[in-house]
Amino acid sequence: MNDPADKLFEAKLSDLTYRAEHSGAGVFSHFLDERQCVLAEQWCSRNCGGLRYLLWGGFPEARRKMLAVYPDYCQDYIMEGFPMVCLSFSYRNEDSLTHRDFLGSFMGARLKRETIGDIITGEGLTQAFVTDVAAKDLSSAVTKIGRVGVKVSTDLPFQMDTSQEFKEISGTVASLRLDCVVSLAANVSREKAAGLIRSDKVEVNHFPPSGVSQEICEGDVLSIRGSGRFILSGIGGETKKGRVHINLRKFI
């Protein structure tokens, strides 16, 4: 980890492990973003020793998760110990509310981003995972999201559809170099794609790439600022001119 922020995060993980070792109980982080989840997984696999660890965000497909570090004998009840609450916000079906609307209201209530997990919106119902402390604040303080009146509940089980929608993109590229794949994904020239990469506007699996020539593999996730998130879902054969058929899925 060369980034100062990553070094600080590593120190927090070390402290978490130390407290789990000396307390003999499970110790939990705040909500981690996707990149931090990857870093935590890597760090814990090397440094947790005899301790166990688990990342959980309230449902299997969650992107933002808490990290639990705990002794082996806590295994049977660690899932019940995560200090998070599923808040349910009900409103009229005709009132359209977005993820941004909810996040903006939560931040407007002076919550830190690390206290907020995934927010899944739907018709007439949105469910959000927040820390137990944040849940108390929101339950009593939030009566509106934007201009829409909402009713807040803490006793509904999580029931939202979390299946991801994609837009399918297919085409051919000169090679599986990052600049070639970004060119197809963002629908820009290869030169402009290289510029996006060099200006730190592209991430591969939540990390900065090594360069424009980094080779991309099936299953890799690309984040392109201004264009969205994509997964390389398939690699096919070559054309007569040696170009490679690939399939991308753009997260909607």
Short mmCIF file of C-alpha atoms in Angstrom, two decimals:
data_model
loop_
_atom_site.label_atom_id
_atom_site.label_comp_id
_atom_site.label_asym_id
_atom_site.label_seq_id
_atom_site.Cartn_x
_atom_site.Cartn_y
_atom_site.Cartn_z
CA MET A 1 0.00 0.00 0.00
CA ASN A 2 1.77 3.14 -1.19
CA ASP A 3 -1.13 5.57 -0.90
CA PRO A 4 -1.11 7.43 2.48
CA ALA A 5 -4.86 6.78 2.83
CA ASP A 6 -4.23 3.07 2.33
CA LYS A 7 -1.52 3.14 4.99
CA LEU A 8 -3.95 4.76 7.41
CA PHE A 9 -6.57 2.16 6.55
CA GLU A 10 -4.03 -0.62 7.13
CA ALA A 11 -3.30 0.85 10.57
CA LYS A 12 -7.02 0.79 11.39
CA LEU A 13 -7.20 -2.87 10.35
CA SER A 14 -4.24 -3.63 12.58
CA ASP A 15 -5.98 -1.93 15.50
CA LEU A 16 -9.16 -3.89 14.79
CA THR A 17 -7.22 -7.15 14.90
CA TYR A 18 -5.42 -6.14 18.10
CA ARG A 19 -8.72 -5.35 19.84
CA ALA A 20 -10.25 -8.66 18.73
CA GLU A 21 -7.24 -10.58 20.06
CA HIS A 22 -7.27 -8.85 23.44
CA SER A 23 -11.02 -8.59 24.00
CA GLY A 24 -11.83 -12.17 23.05
CA ALA A 25 -14.91 -10.93 21.21
CA GLY A 26 -15.93 -9.78 17.76
CA VAL A 27 -14.83 -6.29 16.72
CA PHE A 28 -16.51 -4.43 13.85
CA SER A 29 -15.53 -1.68 11.45
CA HIS A 30 -17.76 1.02 10.01
CA PHE A 31 -19.08 0.50 6.47
CA LEU A 32 -16.28 0.06 3.94
CA ASP A 33 -16.53 0.96 0.26
CA GLU A 34 -15.79 -1.61 -2.44
CA ARG A 35 -12.10 -0.75 -2.68
CA GLN A 36 -11.67 -0.92 1.08
CA CYS A 37 -13.43 -4.28 1.11
CA VAL A 38 -10.85 -5.63 -1.34
CA LEU A 39 -7.99 -4.17 0.71
CA ALA A 40 -9.46 -5.57 3.93
CA GLU A 41 -9.82 -9.04 2.41
CA GLN A 42 -6.21 -8.99 1.23
CA TRP A 43 -4.84 -7.64 4.51
CA CYS A 44 -6.84 -9.98 6.76
CA SER A 45 -5.85 -13.05 4.75
CA ARG A 46 -2.20 -12.22 5.52
CA ASN A 47 -2.41 -10.85 9.05
CA CYS A 48 -5.37 -12.21 11.01
CA GLY A 49 -3.49 -15.29 12.19
CA GLY A 50 -5.76 -17.45 14.34
CA LEU A 51 -8.65 -14.99 14.10
CA ARG A 52 -11.53 -15.22 11.67
CA TYR A 53 -12.92 -12.36 9.62
CA LEU A 54 -16.11 -11.69 7.69
CA LEU A 55 -17.35 -8.90 5.40
CA TRP A 56 -21.11 -8.35 5.45
CA GLY A 57 -23.40 -5.58 4.25
CA GLY A 58 -26.85 -6.88 5.16
CA PHE A 59 -27.41 -9.01 2.03
CA PRO A 60 -25.09 -11.09 -0.16
CA GLU A 61 -24.83 -8.65 -3.09
CA ALA A 62 -24.09 -5.57 -0.94
CA ARG A 63 -21.32 -3.33 -2.19
CA ARG A 64 -20.64 -1.50 1.07
CA LYS A 65 -19.86 -3.84 3.96
CA MET A 66 -18.67 -3.94 7.53
CA LEU A 67 -15.67 -6.02 8.53
CA ALA A 68 -15.87 -8.28 11.57
CA VAL A 69 -12.72 -9.76 13.13
CA TYR A 70 -13.40 -12.35 15.81
CA PRO A 71 -12.12 -15.48 17.63
CA ASP A 72 -13.14 -18.87 16.32
CA TYR A 73 -15.61 -19.51 19.13
CA CYS A 74 -17.70 -16.48 18.08
CA GLN A 75 -18.49 -18.09 14.72
CA ASP A 76 -22.00 -19.25 15.62
CA TYR A 77 -23.34 -15.83 16.58
CA ILE A 78 -21.15 -13.27 14.80
CA MET A 79 -23.78 -12.55 12.10
CA GLU A 80 -26.18 -11.28 14.77
CA GLY A 81 -23.53 -8.97 16.16
CA PHE A 82 -23.04 -6.64 13.20
CA PRO A 83 -24.00 -3.14 14.46
CA MET A 84 -26.21 -2.29 11.50
CA VAL A 85 -29.93 -1.73 11.05
CA CYS A 86 -32.13 -2.05 7.98
CA LEU A 87 -34.23 1.12 7.76
CA SER A 88 -37.35 0.98 5.60
CA PHE A 89 -38.76 4.18 4.09
CA SER A 90 -42.31 3.92 2.72
CA TYR A 91 -43.95 6.57 0.51
CA ARG A 92 -46.49 6.86 -2.27
CA ASN A 93 -45.77 4.77 -5.37
CA GLU A 94 -46.15 7.83 -7.59
CA ASP A 95 -43.36 9.63 -5.73
CA SER A 96 -40.09 8.86 -7.50
CA LEU A 97 -37.06 8.90 -5.22
CA THR A 98 -33.50 8.01 -6.16
CA HIS A 99 -30.41 6.73 -4.38
CA ARG A 100 -29.01 10.27 -4.62
CA ASP A 101 -32.10 11.71 -2.91
CA PHE A 102 -31.68 9.41 0.09
CA LEU A 103 -27.93 9.77 0.35
CA GLY A 104 -28.25 13.56 0.16
CA SER A 105 -30.82 13.58 2.96
CA PHE A 106 -28.69 11.28 5.11
CA MET A 107 -25.62 13.44 4.61
CA GLY A 108 -27.77 16.52 5.27
CA ALA A 109 -28.57 14.96 8.64
CA ARG A 110 -24.79 15.21 9.30
CA LEU A 111 -24.11 11.50 9.01
CA LYS A 112 -20.64 10.45 7.91
CA ARG A 113 -20.47 8.33 4.75
CA GLU A 114 -18.91 5.48 6.73
CA THR A 115 -22.12 5.11 8.76
CA ILE A 116 -24.18 4.41 5.63
CA GLY A 117 -24.24 1.12 3.75
CA ASP A 118 -26.19 0.19 0.63
CA ILE A 119 -29.39 2.04 -0.27
CA ILE A 120 -31.82 0.07 -2.47
CA THR A 121 -34.69 2.09 -3.93
CA GLY A 122 -38.00 0.85 -5.32
CA GLU A 123 -41.60 1.88 -5.95
CA GLY A 124 -43.04 3.10 -2.68
CA LEU A 125 -40.28 1.51 -0.62
CA THR A 126 -36.57 2.09 -0.10
CA GLN A 127 -34.42 0.12 2.34
CA ALA A 128 -31.06 1.29 3.61
CA PHE A 129 -28.47 -0.25 5.89
CA VAL A 130 -26.92 2.13 8.41
CA THR A 131 -25.04 1.76 11.68
CA ASP A 132 -27.20 1.24 14.75
CA VAL A 133 -26.25 4.69 16.05
CA ALA A 134 -27.15 6.36 12.75
CA ALA A 135 -30.46 4.45 12.70
CA LYS A 136 -31.54 6.13 15.94
CA ASP A 137 -30.81 9.58 14.51
CA LEU A 138 -32.59 8.93 11.21
CA SER A 139 -35.63 7.25 12.75
CA SER A 140 -36.41 10.32 14.79
CA ALA A 141 -35.16 13.07 12.48
CA VAL A 142 -36.22 12.11 8.95
CA THR A 143 -39.82 12.71 7.91
CA LYS A 144 -39.09 13.80 4.34
CA ILE A 145 -36.67 12.85 1.59
CA GLY A 146 -36.44 15.97 -0.53
CA ARG A 147 -40.05 17.15 -0.70
CA VAL A 148 -41.55 13.69 -0.33
CA GLY A 149 -43.00 12.60 2.97
CA VAL A 150 -41.76 9.22 4.20
CA LYS A 151 -42.53 6.85 7.03
CA VAL A 152 -39.51 5.22 8.66
CA SER A 153 -39.60 1.71 10.08
CA THR A 154 -36.95 -0.55 11.66
CA ASP A 155 -38.95 -3.78 11.90
CA LEU A 156 -39.33 -4.80 8.23
CA PRO A 157 -36.99 -7.54 6.97
CA PHE A 158 -34.91 -6.72 3.91
CA GLN A 159 -37.02 -7.53 0.85
CA MET A 160 -35.72 -5.50 -2.08
CA ASP A 161 -34.81 -6.93 -5.47
CA THR A 162 -31.02 -6.63 -5.71
CA SER A 163 -30.56 -8.17 -9.13
CA GLN A 164 -28.29 -5.94 -11.20
CA GLU A 165 -29.48 -4.57 -14.53
CA PHE A 166 -26.99 -4.28 -17.38
CA LYS A 167 -26.75 -2.86 -20.85
CA GLU A 168 -24.98 -5.29 -23.17
CA ILE A 169 -22.13 -3.94 -25.32
CA SER A 170 -20.26 -6.05 -27.86
CA GLY A 171 -17.57 -5.27 -30.36
CA THR A 172 -14.02 -6.00 -31.42
CA VAL A 173 -10.78 -4.58 -30.05
CA ALA A 174 -7.22 -4.66 -31.33
CA SER A 175 -6.14 -6.41 -28.12
CA LEU A 176 -7.12 -6.80 -24.47
CA ARG A 177 -5.02 -3.80 -23.48
CA LEU A 178 -6.82 -1.44 -21.13
CA ASP A 179 -6.87 1.46 -23.59
CA CYS A 180 -8.53 -0.74 -26.22
CA VAL A 181 -11.24 -1.98 -23.86
CA VAL A 182 -11.90 1.51 -22.43
CA SER A 183 -12.22 2.82 -25.98
CA LEU A 184 -15.07 0.39 -26.69
CA ALA A 185 -16.73 0.79 -23.28
CA ALA A 186 -16.75 4.59 -23.31
CA ASN A 187 -17.27 4.85 -27.08
CA VAL A 188 -14.24 7.10 -27.55
CA SER A 189 -11.09 6.92 -29.62
CA ARG A 190 -8.19 4.85 -28.33
CA GLU A 191 -6.18 8.06 -27.95
CA LYS A 192 -8.86 9.62 -25.78
CA ALA A 193 -9.16 6.39 -23.80
CA ALA A 194 -5.43 6.53 -23.07
CA GLY A 195 -5.89 10.12 -21.90
CA LEU A 196 -8.61 9.06 -19.48
CA ILE A 197 -6.34 6.38 -18.04
CA ARG A 198 -3.34 8.73 -17.69
CA SER A 199 -5.50 11.36 -15.96
CA ASP A 200 -6.59 8.85 -13.29
CA LYS A 201 -10.18 8.62 -14.50
CA VAL A 202 -10.15 4.84 -14.88
CA GLU A 203 -9.98 2.08 -12.25
CA VAL A 204 -9.70 -1.67 -12.71
CA ASN A 205 -11.30 -3.72 -9.95
CA HIS A 206 -11.42 -0.57 -7.78
CA PHE A 207 -7.68 0.16 -8.11
CA PRO A 208 -5.65 2.48 -10.36
CA PRO A 209 -4.26 0.57 -13.36
CA SER A 210 -0.55 0.06 -13.95
CA GLY A 211 -0.83 1.85 -17.29
CA VAL A 212 -2.58 1.99 -20.64
CA SER A 213 -1.11 -1.35 -21.67
CA GLN A 214 -2.39 -3.32 -18.66
CA GLU A 215 -4.11 -6.47 -19.93
CA ILE A 216 -7.74 -6.93 -18.95
CA CYS A 217 -9.19 -10.33 -18.08
CA GLU A 218 -12.70 -11.73 -18.19
CA GLY A 219 -14.59 -10.71 -15.05
CA ASP A 220 -12.61 -7.50 -14.50
CA VAL A 221 -14.65 -4.46 -13.49
CA LEU A 222 -13.83 -1.10 -15.09
CA SER A 223 -14.89 2.22 -13.60
CA ILE A 224 -14.65 5.07 -16.10
CA ARG A 225 -15.41 8.52 -14.76
CA GLY A 226 -18.18 10.08 -16.79
CA SER A 227 -19.14 6.80 -18.47
CA GLY A 228 -19.99 4.39 -15.65
CA ARG A 229 -19.02 0.91 -14.53
CA PHE A 230 -18.49 -2.05 -16.82
CA ILE A 231 -17.62 -5.72 -16.49
CA LEU A 232 -15.77 -7.66 -19.17
CA SER A 233 -18.29 -10.48 -19.41
CA GLY A 234 -16.92 -12.45 -22.33
CA ILE A 235 -13.96 -12.88 -24.66
CA GLY A 236 -14.58 -14.51 -28.02
CA GLY A 237 -12.46 -15.50 -30.97
CA GLU A 238 -10.49 -13.37 -33.38
CA THR A 239 -11.59 -11.83 -36.65
CA LYS A 240 -9.70 -12.46 -39.87
CA LYS A 241 -7.84 -9.23 -39.21
CA GLY A 242 -6.74 -10.39 -35.75
CA ARG A 243 -9.15 -8.28 -33.70
CA VAL A 244 -10.69 -9.81 -30.58
CA HIS A 245 -14.45 -10.14 -30.01
CA ILE A 246 -15.44 -9.04 -26.47
CA ASN A 247 -18.67 -8.53 -24.56
CA LEU A 248 -19.11 -5.86 -21.92
CA ARG A 249 -21.93 -5.28 -19.49
CA LYS A 250 -22.58 -1.72 -18.34
CA PHE A 251 -24.10 -1.38 -14.89
CA ILE A 252 -27.37 0.55 -15.04
#
